[in-house]
CSV table of C-alpha atoms and ligand atoms in Angstrom, one decimal:
chain,number,residue,atom,x,y,z
P,147,VAL,CA,-215.0,-6.1,105.2
P,148,SER,CA,-216.0,-2.5,104.9
P,149,ALA,CA,-219.6,-1.2,104.4
P,150,LEU,CA,-220.9,-0.3,101.0
P,151,HIS,CA,-220.0,3.3,100.1
P,152,VAL,CA,-222.3,5.3,97.8
P,153,ILE,CA,-220.5,8.1,95.8
P,154,ARG,CA,-222.6,10.6,94.0
P,155,THR,CA,-220.0,12.9,92.4
P,156,VAL,CA,-217.2,12.5,89.8
P,157,ALA,CA,-214.7,14.5,92.0
P,158,GLU,CA,-215.4,12.2,95.0
P,159,MET,CA,-215.0,9.1,92.8
P,160,GLN,CA,-211.7,10.2,91.4
P,161,ALA,CA,-210.4,11.0,94.9
P,162,ALA,CA,-211.6,7.6,96.2
P,163,SER,CA,-209.8,5.9,93.3
P,164,ASP,CA,-206.6,7.8,94.0
P,165,ASP,CA,-206.8,6.6,97.6
P,166,MET,CA,-207.4,3.0,96.6
P,167,ARG,CA,-204.5,3.0,94.1
P,168,ARG,CA,-202.2,4.6,96.6
P,169,ALA,CA,-203.1,1.8,99.0
P,170,GLY,CA,-202.1,-0.7,96.3
P,171,ARG,CA,-205.7,-2.0,95.7
P,172,ARG,CA,-206.7,-3.5,92.4
P,173,ILE,CA,-210.0,-1.8,91.3
P,174,GLY,CA,-212.6,-3.6,89.3
P,175,LEU,CA,-215.5,-1.8,87.6
P,176,VAL,CA,-219.0,-3.1,86.7
P,177,PRO,CA,-220.6,-0.4,84.5
P,178,THR,CA,-224.4,-0.6,84.6
P,179,MET,CA,-227.5,1.5,83.9
P,180,GLY,CA,-229.1,0.2,87.1
P,181,TYR,CA,-232.3,-1.8,87.6
P,182,LEU,CA,-230.0,-4.7,88.3
P,183,HIS,CA,-230.9,-8.3,87.5
P,184,GLU,CA,-229.1,-11.6,87.9
P,185,GLY,CA,-226.9,-10.9,84.9
P,186,HIS,CA,-225.4,-7.9,86.7
P,187,GLN,CA,-225.0,-9.8,89.9
P,188,SER,CA,-223.0,-12.4,88.0
P,189,LEU,CA,-220.8,-9.6,86.7
P,190,ILE,CA,-220.2,-8.3,90.2
P,191,ARG,CA,-219.4,-11.8,91.5
P,192,ARG,CA,-216.9,-12.3,88.6
P,193,ILE,CA,-215.0,-9.1,89.1
P,194,ARG,CA,-214.9,-9.8,92.9
P,195,ARG,CA,-212.6,-12.7,92.0
P,196,ASP,CA,-210.3,-10.3,90.1
P,197,ALA,CA,-210.2,-7.1,92.2
P,198,ASP,CA,-209.7,-6.0,95.8
P,199,ARG,CA,-212.2,-3.2,95.4
P,200,VAL,CA,-215.4,-3.5,93.4
P,201,VAL,CA,-217.0,-0.4,92.0
P,202,VAL,CA,-220.5,-0.7,90.4
P,203,SER,CA,-221.5,2.4,88.4
P,204,VAL,CA,-225.2,3.1,88.1
P,205,PHE,CA,-225.9,5.7,85.5
P,206,VAL,CA,-228.6,5.9,82.8
P,207,ASN,CA,-226.5,7.4,80.1
P,208,PRO,CA,-228.6,9.8,78.0
P,209,THR,CA,-226.2,9.9,75.1
P,210,GLN,CA,-226.7,6.3,74.1
P,211,PHE,CA,-230.5,6.7,73.7
P,212,GLY,CA,-232.0,7.8,70.4
P,213,PRO,CA,-234.6,10.6,70.3
P,214,SER,CA,-237.5,8.1,70.0
P,215,GLU,CA,-236.0,5.6,72.6
P,216,ASP,CA,-237.0,4.9,76.2
P,217,LEU,CA,-234.7,7.3,78.2
P,218,ALA,CA,-237.5,8.9,80.1
P,219,SER,CA,-239.2,5.6,81.0
P,220,TYR,CA,-236.0,3.5,81.5
P,221,PRO,CA,-236.6,1.7,84.8
P,222,ARG,CA,-234.7,3.3,87.8
P,223,ASP,CA,-234.6,2.2,91.4
P,224,LEU,CA,-231.4,3.2,93.1
P,225,SER,CA,-232.2,2.0,96.6
P,226,ARG,CA,-233.1,-1.5,95.3
P,227,ASP,CA,-229.9,-1.4,93.2
P,228,ILE,CA,-227.8,-0.5,96.3
P,229,ALA,CA,-229.2,-3.4,98.2
P,230,LEU,CA,-228.5,-5.9,95.4
P,231,ILE,CA,-225.0,-4.5,95.0
P,232,ALA,CA,-224.3,-4.9,98.7
P,233,GLU,CA,-225.6,-8.5,98.6
P,234,SER,CA,-223.5,-9.4,95.6
P,235,GLY,CA,-220.2,-8.1,97.0
P,236,GLY,CA,-219.8,-4.6,95.7
P,237,ASP,CA,-217.7,-2.1,97.8
P,238,ILE,CA,-218.6,1.2,96.1
P,239,VAL,CA,-221.7,2.3,94.2
P,240,PHE,CA,-220.9,5.2,91.8
P,241,ALA,CA,-224.2,6.9,90.9
P,242,PRO,CA,-223.4,10.4,89.4
P,243,GLU,CA,-225.9,13.0,88.1
P,244,ALA,CA,-226.2,13.6,84.4
P,245,GLU,CA,-225.2,17.2,84.8
P,246,ASP,CA,-222.0,16.2,86.6
P,247,VAL,CA,-221.1,13.6,83.9
P,248,TYR,CA,-222.1,15.9,81.0
P,249,PRO,CA,-221.6,19.5,82.2
P,250,ASP,CA,-222.6,22.5,80.0
P,251,GLY,CA,-220.3,22.8,77.0
P,252,PHE,CA,-219.5,19.1,76.9
P,253,SER,CA,-218.5,18.5,73.3
P,254,THR,CA,-216.3,15.3,73.0
P,255,SER,CA,-217.4,12.0,71.6
P,256,VAL,CA,-215.5,8.7,71.2
P,257,SER,CA,-216.4,6.9,68.0
P,258,VAL,CA,-215.1,3.4,67.2
P,259,LYS,CA,-215.5,3.5,63.4
P,260,GLY,CA,-216.7,0.5,61.5
P,261,LEU,CA,-217.8,-1.6,64.5
P,262,SER,CA,-220.3,1.1,65.6
P,263,GLY,CA,-222.3,1.5,62.4
P,264,VAL,CA,-223.4,-2.1,61.7
P,265,LEU,CA,-226.1,-4.4,63.3
P,266,ASP,CA,-227.5,-2.6,66.3
P,267,GLY,CA,-225.5,0.5,65.3
P,268,ALA,CA,-227.4,0.6,62.0
P,269,SER,CA,-230.8,0.4,63.8
P,270,ARG,CA,-229.7,2.8,66.6
P,271,PRO,CA,-227.6,5.5,65.0
P,272,GLY,CA,-225.2,7.1,67.6
P,273,HIS,CA,-225.9,4.5,70.2
P,274,PHE,CA,-222.3,3.1,70.3
P,275,ASP,CA,-220.7,6.5,70.2
P,276,GLY,CA,-222.8,7.2,73.4
P,277,VAL,CA,-221.7,3.9,74.9
P,278,ALA,CA,-218.0,4.4,74.0
P,279,THR,CA,-218.0,7.9,75.3
P,280,VAL,CA,-219.6,7.1,78.6
P,281,VAL,CA,-217.4,4.0,79.2
P,282,ALA,CA,-214.3,6.1,78.5
P,283,LYS,CA,-215.6,8.7,81.0
P,284,LEU,CA,-216.4,6.0,83.6
P,285,PHE,CA,-212.8,4.6,83.1
P,286,ALA,CA,-211.5,8.2,83.7
P,287,CYS,CA,-213.7,8.6,86.8
P,288,VAL,CA,-213.0,5.2,88.4
P,289,ARG,CA,-209.6,4.4,86.9
P,290,PRO,CA,-210.2,0.7,87.2
P,291,HIS,CA,-207.6,-2.0,86.5
P,292,SER,CA,-210.3,-4.2,85.1
P,293,ALA,CA,-213.9,-3.9,84.0
P,294,VAL,CA,-216.5,-6.6,83.2
P,295,PHE,CA,-219.3,-6.7,80.6
P,296,GLY,CA,-222.0,-9.2,79.7
P,297,GLN,CA,-221.7,-11.3,76.5
P,298,LYS,CA,-225.4,-10.5,75.8
P,299,ASP,CA,-224.2,-7.1,74.4
P,300,ALA,CA,-221.6,-8.7,72.2
P,301,GLN,CA,-221.3,-5.7,69.9
P,302,GLN,CA,-220.8,-3.4,72.9
P,303,VAL,CA,-218.0,-5.7,74.1
P,304,ALA,CA,-216.4,-5.6,70.6
P,305,VAL,CA,-216.6,-1.7,70.6
P,306,ILE,CA,-215.2,-1.4,74.1
P,307,ARG,CA,-212.4,-3.8,73.5
P,308,ARG,CA,-211.4,-1.9,70.4
P,309,MET,CA,-211.6,1.5,72.2
P,310,THR,CA,-209.6,0.3,75.2
P,311,ALA,CA,-206.8,-1.0,73.0
P,312,ASP,CA,-206.8,1.9,70.5
P,313,LEU,CA,-206.7,4.5,73.3
P,314,ASN,CA,-204.2,2.6,75.5
P,315,MET,CA,-206.6,2.8,78.4
P,316,GLY,CA,-204.9,-0.1,80.2
P,317,VAL,CA,-208.1,-1.5,81.5
P,318,GLU,CA,-208.5,-5.3,81.3
P,319,ILE,CA,-211.8,-6.2,79.8
P,320,LEU,CA,-213.6,-9.3,81.2
P,321,VAL,CA,-216.7,-10.8,79.7
P,322,CYS,CA,-219.3,-13.0,81.4
P,323,PRO,CA,-221.8,-15.4,79.8
P,324,THR,CA,-225.4,-14.3,79.3
P,325,VAL,CA,-227.7,-15.2,82.1
P,326,ARG,CA,-231.1,-16.6,80.9
P,327,GLU,CA,-234.6,-17.2,82.0
P,328,ALA,CA,-235.9,-20.8,82.0
P,329,ASP,CA,-237.1,-20.5,78.4
P,330,GLY,CA,-233.8,-19.1,77.2
P,331,LEU,CA,-234.7,-15.4,77.1
P,332,ALA,CA,-231.6,-13.4,78.0
P,333,LYS,CA,-232.1,-11.4,81.2
P,334,SER,CA,-232.4,-7.6,80.5
P,335,SER,CA,-233.8,-4.7,82.4
P,336,ARG,CA,-236.0,-4.0,79.4
P,337,ASN,CA,-237.8,-7.4,79.7
P,338,ILE,CA,-240.3,-5.7,82.1
P,339,TYR,CA,-241.8,-3.9,79.1
P,340,LEU,CA,-243.0,-7.2,77.6
P,341,THR,CA,-246.7,-8.0,77.7
P,342,PRO,CA,-247.5,-11.6,78.8
P,343,ASP,CA,-248.0,-12.5,75.1
P,344,GLU,CA,-244.7,-11.0,74.0
P,345,ARG,CA,-242.9,-12.5,76.9
P,346,SER,CA,-244.2,-16.0,76.1
P,347,GLU,CA,-243.0,-15.6,72.4
P,348,SER,CA,-239.7,-14.0,73.2
P,349,GLY,CA,-237.9,-17.3,73.9
P,350,VAL,CA,-237.8,-17.8,70.1
P,351,LEU,CA,-234.7,-15.7,69.9
P,352,PHE,CA,-232.7,-18.2,71.8
P,353,GLN,CA,-234.4,-21.1,70.0
P,354,ALA,CA,-233.3,-19.6,66.7
P,355,LEU,CA,-229.7,-19.3,67.9
P,356,GLN,CA,-229.8,-22.8,69.2
P,357,ALA,CA,-231.2,-24.0,65.9
P,358,ALA,CA,-228.2,-22.4,64.1
P,359,GLU,CA,-225.8,-24.1,66.6
P,360,ASN,CA,-227.5,-27.5,66.1
P,361,HIS,CA,-227.2,-27.2,62.3
P,362,LEU,CA,-223.6,-26.3,62.6
P,363,ARG,CA,-222.9,-29.3,64.8
P,364,ALA,CA,-224.7,-31.4,62.2
P,365,GLY,CA,-222.2,-30.2,59.6
P,366,GLU,CA,-223.9,-27.1,58.1
P,367,ALA,CA,-221.1,-24.4,58.1
P,368,ASP,CA,-222.4,-22.0,55.5
P,369,ALA,CA,-223.2,-18.7,57.2
P,370,GLY,CA,-226.0,-17.8,54.8
P,371,ASP,CA,-227.8,-21.1,55.4
P,372,LEU,CA,-227.4,-20.7,59.2
P,373,GLU,CA,-228.8,-17.2,58.9
P,374,ALA,CA,-231.8,-18.5,56.9
P,375,ILE,CA,-232.5,-21.1,59.6
P,376,MET,CA,-232.7,-18.4,62.2
P,377,VAL,CA,-234.8,-16.1,60.1
P,378,GLU,CA,-237.3,-18.8,59.4
P,379,LYS,CA,-237.6,-19.7,63.0
P,380,ILE,CA,-238.2,-16.1,64.1
P,381,ARG,CA,-240.6,-15.4,61.2
P,382,CYS,CA,-242.9,-18.2,62.5
P,383,HIS,CA,-243.7,-15.9,65.4
P,384,PRO,CA,-245.7,-13.0,64.1
P,385,VAL,CA,-245.4,-11.1,67.4
P,386,ALA,CA,-241.6,-10.8,66.6
P,387,GLU,CA,-240.7,-8.2,64.1
P,388,LEU,CA,-237.2,-9.3,62.9
P,389,ASP,CA,-234.4,-6.7,62.7
P,390,TYR,CA,-231.5,-9.0,61.9
P,391,ALA,CA,-230.3,-12.6,62.3
P,392,VAL,CA,-226.7,-12.9,61.2
P,393,VAL,CA,-223.5,-14.9,61.5
P,394,ARG,CA,-220.4,-12.6,61.8
P,395,ASP,CA,-216.8,-12.6,62.8
P,396,ALA,CA,-216.9,-12.3,66.6
P,397,GLU,CA,-214.2,-9.6,66.8
P,398,THR,CA,-214.6,-7.4,63.7
P,399,LEU,CA,-218.4,-8.2,63.1
P,400,GLY,CA,-217.5,-8.5,59.5
P,401,GLU,CA,-219.3,-11.0,57.2
P,402,VAL,CA,-218.1,-14.6,57.0
P,403,LYS,CA,-218.9,-17.1,54.4
P,404,GLU,CA,-218.5,-20.2,56.5
P,405,VAL,CA,-218.0,-20.9,60.2
P,406,ARG,CA,-214.4,-22.1,60.2
P,407,HIS,CA,-213.4,-20.1,63.3
P,408,PRO,CA,-215.5,-19.1,66.3
P,409,ALA,CA,-218.2,-16.8,64.9
P,410,LEU,CA,-221.0,-14.8,66.4
P,411,ALA,CA,-224.6,-15.7,65.7
P,412,ALA,CA,-226.6,-12.6,66.6
P,413,VAL,CA,-230.3,-11.7,66.5
P,414,ALA,CA,-232.4,-8.7,67.1
P,415,ALA,CA,-236.2,-8.3,66.9
P,416,ARG,CA,-238.9,-6.0,68.1
P,417,PHE,CA,-241.6,-7.4,70.4
P,418,GLY,CA,-244.2,-4.6,70.7
P,419,LYS,CA,-242.4,-1.6,72.3
P,420,SER,CA,-239.3,-3.6,73.2
P,421,ARG,CA,-236.3,-4.4,71.0
P,422,LEU,CA,-234.6,-7.5,72.2
P,423,ILE,CA,-231.1,-8.8,71.2
P,424,ASP,CA,-229.3,-12.0,71.8
P,425,ASN,CA,-226.3,-14.0,70.5
P,426,LEU,CA,-224.3,-17.2,70.8
P,427,VAL,CA,-220.7,-17.8,69.9
P,428,LEU,CA,-220.6,-20.6,67.3
P,429,PHE,CA,-217.6,-23.0,67.4
P,430,PRO,CA,-216.8,-24.8,64.2
P,431,ALA,CA,-218.0,-28.4,64.2
P,432,ASP,CA,-214.6,-30.0,64.7
P,433,ARG,CA,-214.2,-27.8,67.9
P,434,ALA,CA,-217.8,-28.2,69.2
P,435,ASP,CA,-216.8,-30.6,72.0
P,436,SER,CA,-213.4,-29.1,72.8
T,149,LIG,O1,-224.5,-2.2,79.1
T,149,LIG,C1,-224.9,-1.2,79.7
T,149,LIG,O2,-225.7,-1.3,80.7
T,149,LIG,C2,-224.5,0.2,79.2
T,149,LIG,O3,-224.4,0.2,77.8
T,149,LIG,C3,-223.2,0.7,79.8
T,149,LIG,C4,-222.0,-0.2,79.5
T,149,LIG,C5,-223.3,0.7,81.4
T,149,LIG,C6,-222.9,2.1,79.3
T,149,LIG,O4,-223.9,3.0,79.7
């Protein structure tokens, strides 16, 4: 087993990727913005099973933050990340500088129409263009055979799957289940912004999703009714400022009338300065135990 290698430039990453491909290695990529938590570690462990060489990128991508968002204050701690990546089984940490990724004159953007403008895309204009563009660039730098993402960012997964297929990128997209705190709160680097009060209320997002799932199991398949159940649950918590609570087609994110096929229940709410998102895949009642 070779030691963890830290690469700080795009050119060096591309050269390392060429070497690995020439040696017949299967390369797996875990794209991250750093400040790793157990969710990221589960992604590293998952791709370890798929790939001979695991590259973890650590890059706080400026183009996916809106002007009033938390780019400047987004938590960063590369030496801590490197230690966690080594511990979880990574081989290479790719941590480029923003000027290297976006040199002067950079003017290309990848936009996955339709999927990028709804839900989080409606509240965060330009966010998914920034995500699609940087993921396309990370794929071009690392040239992985596979890449893994967390189900917590379900819309991001839908956007990246569509982009990868539409642009014939030939990267296999893997998805790992959301890792949660004991009260159900989905792990996120942004959870550190929550005040103790907000933190104790934030479990309501998962409770709302579970309430929708329970009603579906009890036979309530109407999407509007399931949405109303989630809205009511979240509204009981005045600390939470609801953005959306919806049931959508898991692939197209389009509206559905009833849960007859697996669907995505997705919620977003603001807790003070933090905007939290979460989701659950809902399986139709007759498939709940399958
Ligand atoms: O999920 C994230 O951390 C980011 O959106 C990603 C995929 C690393 C792109 O910057």
